[in-house]
Amino acid sequence: MNRIQQVYFFIIMMCFLFLSHCGSVKYQEMLMLEDVQSELATIDSIPVLKIQPDDILRIEVASRNPQTVVAFKSVPIGSSGTSGAAGVGAMGVQEGYRVDEEGNIYLPFLGAVAAAGKTTIELRNEIMTRLTEYIPDASVQVNFLNFRVTVLGEVNMPNTYIIPNERLTILEAIGMAGDFTPYARRNAVLVIRHRSDVREFGRINTQDKTLFKSPYFYLSPNDIVYVKPLKAKQYATQGDFLQRYSFIILPVITLVTFALGTRF
């Protein structure tokens, strides 16, 4: 191999080496909680969920006499005694009591009951107290039917997930969505939260233990989680690859063709 061929070979190898690293993800970008050691950490107070207008509630009333609680069984949204909620059925919620714009729900025997601003425990106690006039041995359970979060972006199973309880962390939500993809930007996960007429946007770093103190560590009903891709994914996609590096690939091909033609 003469000197010119060595130069050509070196140029070609450098080009391929450069291109091969453009779509790669650094190991450090895939790590999570690397700064956590074996330690005991206090758990901050868990936020208490308050009922808001448009929430869907399951209210179960039990009694020794089943005939007295028939009116509370399987209440379809939009039926008599409840308010309709457009699109709720499409989200997987078919039954329950919708909190109307004024913050009320409507129950058999009781009529309007103020729900907005209360916790599920507070609402349960109020319903039990008011029902004793009609059902002395009533037992009441109240929970959310519309606690759902949507996880989008660089996760393996983006979707809307309905949560069976009232507590969900962002790590659990990412786990439900099949974990991050290799191209996920883990240090700037976006949480979009609706509070009455206000929309909040918060960023959370899932690679650092400060995430446990973030107000967005515990998710709220209807939160949207968006995981942004790393820049490496832009380089790794086929269309972007050809578009961005055609100015390198075409001269290299021309150079190789010229070198081979000169040689032969």
PDB file of C-alpha atoms in Angstrom:
ATOM      1  CA  MET A   1       0.000   0.000   0.000  1.00  0.00           C
ATOM      2  CA  ASN A   2       1.587   3.283  -1.121  1.00  0.00           C
ATOM      3  CA  ARG A   3       1.337   6.581   0.714  1.00  0.00           C
ATOM      4  CA  ILE A   4      -1.670   7.890  -1.272  1.00  0.00           C
ATOM      5  CA  GLN A   5      -3.611   4.726  -0.594  1.00  0.00           C
ATOM      6  CA  GLN A   6      -2.752   5.020   3.100  1.00  0.00           C
ATOM      7  CA  VAL A   7      -4.138   8.563   3.144  1.00  0.00           C
ATOM      8  CA  TYR A   8      -7.334   7.414   1.428  1.00  0.00           C
ATOM      9  CA  PHE A   9      -7.680   4.534   3.847  1.00  0.00           C
ATOM     10  CA  PHE A  10      -7.151   6.854   6.828  1.00  0.00           C
ATOM     11  CA  ILE A  11      -9.769   9.338   5.569  1.00  0.00           C
ATOM     12  CA  ILE A  12     -12.328   6.607   4.991  1.00  0.00           C
ATOM     13  CA  MET A  13     -11.756   5.053   8.419  1.00  0.00           C
ATOM     14  CA  MET A  14     -12.061   8.426  10.158  1.00  0.00           C
ATOM     15  CA  CYS A  15     -15.326   9.137   8.345  1.00  0.00           C
ATOM     16  CA  PHE A  16     -16.831   5.800   9.350  1.00  0.00           C
ATOM     17  CA  LEU A  17     -15.592   6.228  12.926  1.00  0.00           C
ATOM     18  CA  PHE A  18     -17.217   9.655  13.127  1.00  0.00           C
ATOM     19  CA  LEU A  19     -20.512   8.456  11.677  1.00  0.00           C
ATOM     20  CA  SER A  20     -20.660   5.400  13.912  1.00  0.00           C
ATOM     21  CA  HIS A  21     -20.581   7.605  17.023  1.00  0.00           C
ATOM     22  CA  CYS A  22     -23.216  10.102  15.891  1.00  0.00           C
ATOM     23  CA  GLY A  23     -26.176   7.910  16.820  1.00  0.00           C
ATOM     24  CA  SER A  24     -24.680   6.325  19.926  1.00  0.00           C
ATOM     25  CA  VAL A  25     -25.852   6.962  23.485  1.00  0.00           C
ATOM     26  CA  LYS A  26     -23.347   7.588  26.244  1.00  0.00           C
ATOM     27  CA  TYR A  27     -23.423   5.152  29.143  1.00  0.00           C
ATOM     28  CA  GLN A  28     -23.807   7.971  31.678  1.00  0.00           C
ATOM     29  CA  GLU A  29     -26.941   9.162  29.912  1.00  0.00           C
ATOM     30  CA  MET A  30     -28.622   5.803  30.618  1.00  0.00           C
ATOM     31  CA  LEU A  31     -27.908   5.649  34.350  1.00  0.00           C
ATOM     32  CA  MET A  32     -30.416   6.517  37.062  1.00  0.00           C
ATOM     33  CA  LEU A  33     -29.845   7.514  40.701  1.00  0.00           C
ATOM     34  CA  GLU A  34     -26.106   6.991  40.427  1.00  0.00           C
ATOM     35  CA  ASP A  35     -25.570   9.321  43.409  1.00  0.00           C
ATOM     36  CA  VAL A  36     -27.663   7.167  45.786  1.00  0.00           C
ATOM     37  CA  GLN A  37     -25.708   5.301  48.435  1.00  0.00           C
ATOM     38  CA  SER A  38     -26.808   2.892  51.161  1.00  0.00           C
ATOM     39  CA  GLU A  39     -28.601   5.285  53.477  1.00  0.00           C
ATOM     40  CA  LEU A  40     -31.826   6.032  55.286  1.00  0.00           C
ATOM     41  CA  ALA A  41     -33.809   8.976  53.978  1.00  0.00           C
ATOM     42  CA  THR A  42     -36.923  10.459  55.489  1.00  0.00           C
ATOM     43  CA  ILE A  43     -40.046  10.350  53.365  1.00  0.00           C
ATOM     44  CA  ASP A  44     -41.646  13.725  52.848  1.00  0.00           C
ATOM     45  CA  SER A  45     -45.357  14.029  53.459  1.00  0.00           C
ATOM     46  CA  ILE A  46     -47.350  12.454  50.656  1.00  0.00           C
ATOM     47  CA  PRO A  47     -49.663  14.972  48.993  1.00  0.00           C
ATOM     48  CA  VAL A  48     -53.342  14.451  49.755  1.00  0.00           C
ATOM     49  CA  LEU A  49     -55.550  14.399  46.696  1.00  0.00           C
ATOM     50  CA  LYS A  50     -58.509  16.748  46.704  1.00  0.00           C
ATOM     51  CA  ILE A  51     -61.624  16.115  44.648  1.00  0.00           C
ATOM     52  CA  GLN A  52     -62.058  18.563  41.772  1.00  0.00           C
ATOM     53  CA  PRO A  53     -64.823  19.327  39.255  1.00  0.00           C
ATOM     54  CA  ASP A  54     -64.980  16.729  36.448  1.00  0.00           C
ATOM     55  CA  ASP A  55     -63.561  13.996  38.671  1.00  0.00           C
ATOM     56  CA  ILE A  56     -65.339  10.637  38.449  1.00  0.00           C
ATOM     57  CA  LEU A  57     -65.959   8.908  41.778  1.00  0.00           C
ATOM     58  CA  ARG A  58     -66.937   5.384  42.687  1.00  0.00           C
ATOM     59  CA  ILE A  59     -69.256   5.446  45.697  1.00  0.00           C
ATOM     60  CA  GLU A  60     -70.153   2.080  47.178  1.00  0.00           C
ATOM     61  CA  VAL A  61     -72.775   1.803  49.891  1.00  0.00           C
ATOM     62  CA  ALA A  62     -73.254  -1.460  51.802  1.00  0.00           C
ATOM     63  CA  SER A  63     -75.858  -2.515  54.351  1.00  0.00           C
ATOM     64  CA  ARG A  64     -77.103  -5.642  56.100  1.00  0.00           C
ATOM     65  CA  ASN A  65     -80.259  -5.217  54.052  1.00  0.00           C
ATOM     66  CA  PRO A  66     -79.169  -5.255  50.365  1.00  0.00           C
ATOM     67  CA  GLN A  67     -82.534  -3.864  49.242  1.00  0.00           C
ATOM     68  CA  THR A  68     -81.809  -0.531  50.891  1.00  0.00           C
ATOM     69  CA  VAL A  69     -78.691   0.129  48.780  1.00  0.00           C
ATOM     70  CA  VAL A  70     -79.915  -1.039  45.365  1.00  0.00           C
ATOM     71  CA  ALA A  71     -80.072   2.573  44.151  1.00  0.00           C
ATOM     72  CA  PHE A  72     -76.289   2.899  44.573  1.00  0.00           C
ATOM     73  CA  LYS A  73     -75.356  -0.137  42.482  1.00  0.00           C
ATOM     74  CA  SER A  74     -73.563   0.300  39.123  1.00  0.00           C
ATOM     75  CA  VAL A  75     -74.473   3.874  38.268  1.00  0.00           C
ATOM     76  CA  PRO A  76     -73.678   4.584  34.584  1.00  0.00           C
ATOM     77  CA  ILE A  77     -72.225   8.011  33.895  1.00  0.00           C
ATOM     78  CA  GLY A  78     -74.878  10.220  32.374  1.00  0.00           C
ATOM     79  CA  SER A  79     -77.814   8.258  33.809  1.00  0.00           C
ATOM     80  CA  SER A  80     -80.497   9.742  36.026  1.00  0.00           C
ATOM     81  CA  GLY A  81     -78.962  11.248  39.126  1.00  0.00           C
ATOM     82  CA  THR A  82     -75.551  11.788  37.562  1.00  0.00           C
ATOM     83  CA  SER A  83     -74.077  14.269  35.142  1.00  0.00           C
ATOM     84  CA  GLY A  84     -72.747  13.185  31.747  1.00  0.00           C
ATOM     85  CA  ALA A  85     -69.036  13.374  30.974  1.00  0.00           C
ATOM     86  CA  ALA A  86     -68.189  13.531  27.296  1.00  0.00           C
ATOM     87  CA  GLY A  87     -65.371  11.239  26.292  1.00  0.00           C
ATOM     88  CA  VAL A  88     -65.111   9.564  29.679  1.00  0.00           C
ATOM     89  CA  GLY A  89     -66.307   6.211  28.384  1.00  0.00           C
ATOM     90  CA  ALA A  90     -63.594   6.294  25.727  1.00  0.00           C
ATOM     91  CA  MET A  91     -61.021   6.609  28.514  1.00  0.00           C
ATOM     92  CA  GLY A  92     -62.196   3.373  30.139  1.00  0.00           C
ATOM     93  CA  VAL A  93     -64.511   4.877  32.792  1.00  0.00           C
ATOM     94  CA  GLN A  94     -68.085   3.655  32.324  1.00  0.00           C
ATOM     95  CA  GLU A  95     -69.661   4.017  35.770  1.00  0.00           C
ATOM     96  CA  GLY A  96     -69.488   6.415  38.658  1.00  0.00           C
ATOM     97  CA  TYR A  97     -70.526   9.852  39.848  1.00  0.00           C
ATOM     98  CA  ARG A  98     -69.179  12.876  38.026  1.00  0.00           C
ATOM     99  CA  VAL A  99     -68.412  16.000  40.030  1.00  0.00           C
ATOM    100  CA  ASP A 100     -70.155  18.808  38.173  1.00  0.00           C
ATOM    101  CA  GLU A 101     -68.842  22.314  37.455  1.00  0.00           C
ATOM    102  CA  GLU A 102     -70.180  23.551  40.785  1.00  0.00           C
ATOM    103  CA  GLY A 103     -68.366  20.798  42.672  1.00  0.00           C
ATOM    104  CA  ASN A 104     -71.417  18.681  43.491  1.00  0.00           C
ATOM    105  CA  ILE A 105     -72.432  15.082  43.018  1.00  0.00           C
ATOM    106  CA  TYR A 106     -76.019  13.828  43.172  1.00  0.00           C
ATOM    107  CA  LEU A 107     -76.824  10.765  45.258  1.00  0.00           C
ATOM    108  CA  PRO A 108     -80.006   8.796  45.862  1.00  0.00           C
ATOM    109  CA  PHE A 109     -81.876  10.001  48.994  1.00  0.00           C
ATOM    110  CA  LEU A 110     -79.415  12.864  49.545  1.00  0.00           C
ATOM    111  CA  GLY A 111     -79.559  14.873  46.340  1.00  0.00           C
ATOM    112  CA  ALA A 112     -76.701  17.355  45.890  1.00  0.00           C
ATOM    113  CA  VAL A 113     -73.578  16.688  47.958  1.00  0.00           C
ATOM    114  CA  ALA A 114     -70.633  19.091  47.854  1.00  0.00           C
ATOM    115  CA  ALA A 115     -67.537  17.109  46.875  1.00  0.00           C
ATOM    116  CA  ALA A 116     -64.964  19.489  45.366  1.00  0.00           C
ATOM    117  CA  GLY A 117     -62.167  20.439  47.734  1.00  0.00           C
ATOM    118  CA  LYS A 118     -62.681  17.408  49.974  1.00  0.00           C
ATOM    119  CA  THR A 119     -60.583  14.274  50.240  1.00  0.00           C
ATOM    120  CA  THR A 120     -62.238  10.943  49.551  1.00  0.00           C
ATOM    121  CA  ILE A 121     -62.187  10.211  53.299  1.00  0.00           C
ATOM    122  CA  GLU A 122     -63.894  13.510  54.119  1.00  0.00           C
ATOM    123  CA  LEU A 123     -66.559  12.896  51.495  1.00  0.00           C
ATOM    124  CA  ARG A 124     -67.087   9.330  52.713  1.00  0.00           C
ATOM    125  CA  ASN A 125     -67.638  10.514  56.294  1.00  0.00           C
ATOM    126  CA  GLU A 126     -70.110  13.174  55.190  1.00  0.00           C
ATOM    127  CA  ILE A 127     -72.122  10.708  53.101  1.00  0.00           C
ATOM    128  CA  MET A 128     -72.202   8.183  55.954  1.00  0.00           C
ATOM    129  CA  THR A 129     -73.408  10.836  58.380  1.00  0.00           C
ATOM    130  CA  ARG A 130     -76.193  11.999  56.072  1.00  0.00           C
ATOM    131  CA  LEU A 131     -77.249   8.481  55.099  1.00  0.00           C
ATOM    132  CA  THR A 132     -77.857   7.320  58.690  1.00  0.00           C
ATOM    133  CA  GLU A 133     -81.324   8.882  58.490  1.00  0.00           C
ATOM    134  CA  TYR A 134     -82.225   6.472  55.681  1.00  0.00           C
ATOM    135  CA  ILE A 135     -79.815   3.554  56.143  1.00  0.00           C
ATOM    136  CA  PRO A 136     -78.702   3.391  59.801  1.00  0.00           C
ATOM    137  CA  ASP A 137     -76.064   0.711  59.246  1.00  0.00           C
ATOM    138  CA  ALA A 138     -74.669   2.146  55.984  1.00  0.00           C
ATOM    139  CA  SER A 139     -71.007   1.543  55.173  1.00  0.00           C
ATOM    140  CA  VAL A 140     -69.526   3.825  52.497  1.00  0.00           C
ATOM    141  CA  GLN A 141     -66.403   3.656  50.341  1.00  0.00           C
ATOM    142  CA  VAL A 142     -65.281   6.465  48.009  1.00  0.00           C
ATOM    143  CA  ASN A 143     -62.421   6.422  45.524  1.00  0.00           C
ATOM    144  CA  PHE A 144     -61.378   7.930  42.217  1.00  0.00           C
ATOM    145  CA  LEU A 145     -62.328   6.295  38.932  1.00  0.00           C
ATOM    146  CA  ASN A 146     -60.515   8.781  36.724  1.00  0.00           C
ATOM    147  CA  PHE A 147     -57.034   8.621  38.235  1.00  0.00           C
ATOM    148  CA  ARG A 148     -55.215   8.174  34.970  1.00  0.00           C
ATOM    149  CA  VAL A 149     -51.866   9.364  33.688  1.00  0.00           C
ATOM    150  CA  THR A 150     -50.593   9.565  30.128  1.00  0.00           C
ATOM    151  CA  VAL A 151     -46.968   8.692  29.413  1.00  0.00           C
ATOM    152  CA  LEU A 152     -45.585   9.794  26.039  1.00  0.00           C
ATOM    153  CA  GLY A 153     -42.258  10.054  24.249  1.00  0.00           C
ATOM    154  CA  GLU A 154     -39.226   7.839  24.754  1.00  0.00           C
ATOM    155  CA  VAL A 155     -40.805   4.964  26.657  1.00  0.00           C
ATOM    156  CA  ASN A 156     -41.402   1.469  25.357  1.00  0.00           C
ATOM    157  CA  MET A 157     -45.195   1.465  25.819  1.00  0.00           C
ATOM    158  CA  PRO A 158     -46.601   5.006  25.600  1.00  0.00           C
ATOM    159  CA  ASN A 159     -50.233   4.993  26.645  1.00  0.00           C
ATOM    160  CA  THR A 160     -52.854   6.297  29.055  1.00  0.00           C
ATOM    161  CA  TYR A 161     -52.927   4.230  32.246  1.00  0.00           C
ATOM    162  CA  ILE A 162     -55.803   4.041  34.732  1.00  0.00           C
ATOM    163  CA  ILE A 163     -54.533   3.795  38.314  1.00  0.00           C
ATOM    164  CA  PRO A 164     -56.472   1.627  40.815  1.00  0.00           C
ATOM    165  CA  ASN A 165     -55.322   3.576  43.881  1.00  0.00           C
ATOM    166  CA  GLU A 166     -54.659   7.203  44.823  1.00  0.00           C
ATOM    167  CA  ARG A 167     -50.876   7.147  44.832  1.00  0.00           C
ATOM    168  CA  LEU A 168     -48.492   6.937  41.882  1.00  0.00           C
ATOM    169  CA  THR A 169     -44.894   8.118  41.548  1.00  0.00           C
ATOM    170  CA  ILE A 170     -43.242   9.151  38.323  1.00  0.00           C
ATOM    171  CA  LEU A 171     -40.914   6.130  38.566  1.00  0.00           C
ATOM    172  CA  GLU A 172     -43.904   3.813  38.809  1.00  0.00           C
ATOM    173  CA  ALA A 173     -45.504   5.515  35.800  1.00  0.00           C
ATOM    174  CA  ILE A 174     -42.324   5.044  33.745  1.00  0.00           C
ATOM    175  CA  GLY A 175     -42.253   1.399  34.841  1.00  0.00           C
ATOM    176  CA  MET A 176     -45.870   0.890  33.755  1.00  0.00           C
ATOM    177  CA  ALA A 177     -44.920   2.332  30.364  1.00  0.00           C
ATOM    178  CA  GLY A 178     -42.203  -0.298  29.903  1.00  0.00           C
ATOM    179  CA  ASP A 179     -39.243   1.816  31.117  1.00  0.00           C
ATOM    180  CA  PHE A 180     -37.242   4.369  29.140  1.00  0.00           C
ATOM    181  CA  THR A 181     -35.937   3.596  25.671  1.00  0.00           C
ATOM    182  CA  PRO A 182     -32.141   3.873  25.224  1.00  0.00           C
ATOM    183  CA  TYR A 183     -32.674   7.295  23.624  1.00  0.00           C
ATOM    184  CA  ALA A 184     -34.650   8.800  26.523  1.00  0.00           C
ATOM    185  CA  ARG A 185     -33.462  12.026  28.078  1.00  0.00           C
ATOM    186  CA  ARG A 186     -33.769  11.019  31.704  1.00  0.00           C
ATOM    187  CA  ASN A 187     -32.666  14.282  33.314  1.00  0.00           C
ATOM    188  CA  ALA A 188     -35.488  16.526  32.030  1.00  0.00           C
ATOM    189  CA  VAL A 189     -38.763  14.585  32.083  1.00  0.00           C
ATOM    190  CA  LEU A 190     -41.711  16.937  31.585  1.00  0.00           C
ATOM    191  CA  VAL A 191     -44.850  16.700  33.739  1.00  0.00           C
ATOM    192  CA  ILE A 192     -47.945  18.598  32.582  1.00  0.00           C
ATOM    193  CA  ARG A 193     -50.522  19.070  35.326  1.00  0.00           C
ATOM    194  CA  HIS A 194     -53.999  20.617  35.295  1.00  0.00           C
ATOM    195  CA  ARG A 195     -55.271  22.364  38.419  1.00  0.00           C
ATOM    196  CA  SER A 196     -58.723  23.874  37.937  1.00  0.00           C
ATOM    197  CA  ASP A 197     -58.108  26.578  35.319  1.00  0.00           C
ATOM    198  CA  VAL A 198     -54.311  26.467  35.566  1.00  0.00           C
ATOM    199  CA  ARG A 199     -51.885  24.312  33.597  1.00  0.00           C
ATOM    200  CA  GLU A 200     -48.511  23.613  35.246  1.00  0.00           C
ATOM    201  CA  PHE A 201     -45.296  22.519  33.532  1.00  0.00           C
ATOM    202  CA  GLY A 202     -42.551  20.935  35.617  1.00  0.00           C
ATOM    203  CA  ARG A 203     -39.260  19.251  34.826  1.00  0.00           C
ATOM    204  CA  ILE A 204     -37.883  16.397  36.882  1.00  0.00           C
ATOM    205  CA  ASN A 205     -34.441  14.770  36.813  1.00  0.00           C
ATOM    206  CA  THR A 206     -34.860  11.026  37.246  1.00  0.00           C
ATOM    207  CA  GLN A 207     -31.091  10.522  37.348  1.00  0.00           C
ATOM    208  CA  ASP A 208     -30.628  12.438  40.591  1.00  0.00           C
ATOM    209  CA  LYS A 209     -31.999  11.670  44.047  1.00  0.00           C
ATOM    210  CA  THR A 210     -33.396  15.187  44.298  1.00  0.00           C
ATOM    211  CA  LEU A 211     -36.341  13.803  42.332  1.00  0.00           C
ATOM    212  CA  PHE A 212     -37.744  12.425  45.607  1.00  0.00           C
ATOM    213  CA  LYS A 213     -38.246  15.993  46.856  1.00  0.00           C
ATOM    214  CA  SER A 214     -39.786  17.252  43.642  1.00  0.00           C
ATOM    215  CA  PRO A 215     -43.463  18.321  43.773  1.00  0.00           C
ATOM    216  CA  TYR A 216     -43.886  16.218  40.633  1.00  0.00           C
ATOM    217  CA  PHE A 217     -42.529  12.972  42.115  1.00  0.00           C
ATOM    218  CA  TYR A 218     -46.062  11.987  43.102  1.00  0.00           C
ATOM    219  CA  LEU A 219     -48.363  12.276  40.125  1.00  0.00           C
ATOM    220  CA  SER A 220     -51.891  13.659  40.190  1.00  0.00           C
ATOM    221  CA  PRO A 221     -54.953  12.528  38.232  1.00  0.00           C
ATOM    222  CA  ASN A 222     -54.782  13.435  34.532  1.00  0.00           C
ATOM    223  CA  ASP A 223     -51.055  14.248  34.610  1.00  0.00           C
ATOM    224  CA  ILE A 224     -49.205  13.941  31.308  1.00  0.00           C
ATOM    225  CA  VAL A 225     -45.594  12.739  31.375  1.00  0.00           C
ATOM    226  CA  TYR A 226     -43.440  13.423  28.332  1.00  0.00           C
ATOM    227  CA  VAL A 227     -39.945  11.969  27.909  1.00  0.00           C
ATOM    228  CA  LYS A 228     -37.872  13.919  25.409  1.00  0.00           C
ATOM    229  CA  PRO A 229     -35.437  12.037  23.133  1.00  0.00           C
ATOM    230  CA  LEU A 230     -31.696  12.574  23.265  1.00  0.00           C
ATOM    231  CA  LYS A 231     -30.061  14.311  20.350  1.00  0.00           C
ATOM    232  CA  ALA A 232     -28.459  10.982  19.455  1.00  0.00           C
ATOM    233  CA  LYS A 233     -31.827   9.703  18.243  1.00  0.00           C
ATOM    234  CA  GLN A 234     -32.005  12.462  15.678  1.00  0.00           C
ATOM    235  CA  TYR A 235     -28.700  11.291  14.235  1.00  0.00           C
ATOM    236  CA  ALA A 236     -29.685   7.636  14.440  1.00  0.00           C
ATOM    237  CA  THR A 237     -32.875   7.863  12.381  1.00  0.00           C
ATOM    238  CA  GLN A 238     -32.367   6.919   8.741  1.00  0.00           C
ATOM    239  CA  GLY A 239     -33.835  10.054   7.163  1.00  0.00           C
ATOM    240  CA  ASP A 240     -31.846  12.444   9.350  1.00  0.00           C
ATOM    241  CA  PHE A 241     -28.716  10.374   8.880  1.00  0.00           C
ATOM    242  CA  LEU A 242     -28.744  10.647   5.083  1.00  0.00           C
ATOM    243  CA  GLN A 243     -29.821  14.268   5.121  1.00  0.00           C
ATOM    244  CA  ARG A 244     -27.243  15.424   7.632  1.00  0.00           C
ATOM    245  CA  TYR A 245     -24.244  13.453   6.385  1.00  0.00           C
ATOM    246  CA  SER A 246     -24.749  13.373   2.647  1.00  0.00           C
ATOM    247  CA  PHE A 247     -22.111  16.118   2.397  1.00  0.00           C
ATOM    248  CA  ILE A 248     -19.617  13.656   3.918  1.00  0.00           C
ATOM    249  CA  ILE A 249     -20.813  10.387   2.400  1.00  0.00           C
ATOM    250  CA  LEU A 250     -20.928  11.561  -1.226  1.00  0.00           C
ATOM    251  CA  PRO A 251     -17.369  13.010  -1.292  1.00  0.00           C
ATOM    252  CA  VAL A 252     -16.037   9.848   0.369  1.00  0.00           C
ATOM    253  CA  ILE A 253     -17.726   7.654  -2.232  1.00  0.00           C
ATOM    254  CA  THR A 254     -16.388   9.886  -5.010  1.00  0.00           C
ATOM    255  CA  LEU A 255     -12.908   9.773  -3.500  1.00  0.00           C
ATOM    256  CA  VAL A 256     -12.923   5.996  -3.185  1.00  0.00           C
ATOM    257  CA  THR A 257     -14.238   5.603  -6.741  1.00  0.00           C
ATOM    258  CA  PHE A 258     -11.520   7.920  -8.057  1.00  0.00           C
ATOM    259  CA  ALA A 259      -8.806   6.094  -6.112  1.00  0.00           C
ATOM    260  CA  LEU A 260      -9.902   2.704  -7.370  1.00  0.00           C
ATOM    261  CA  GLY A 261     -10.194   4.003 -10.942  1.00  0.00           C
ATOM    262  CA  THR A 262      -6.680   5.459 -10.801  1.00  0.00           C
ATOM    263  CA  ARG A 263      -5.300   2.227  -9.461  1.00  0.00           C
ATOM    264  CA  PHE A 264      -6.949  -0.012 -12.051  1.00  0.00           C
TER     265      PHE A 264
END
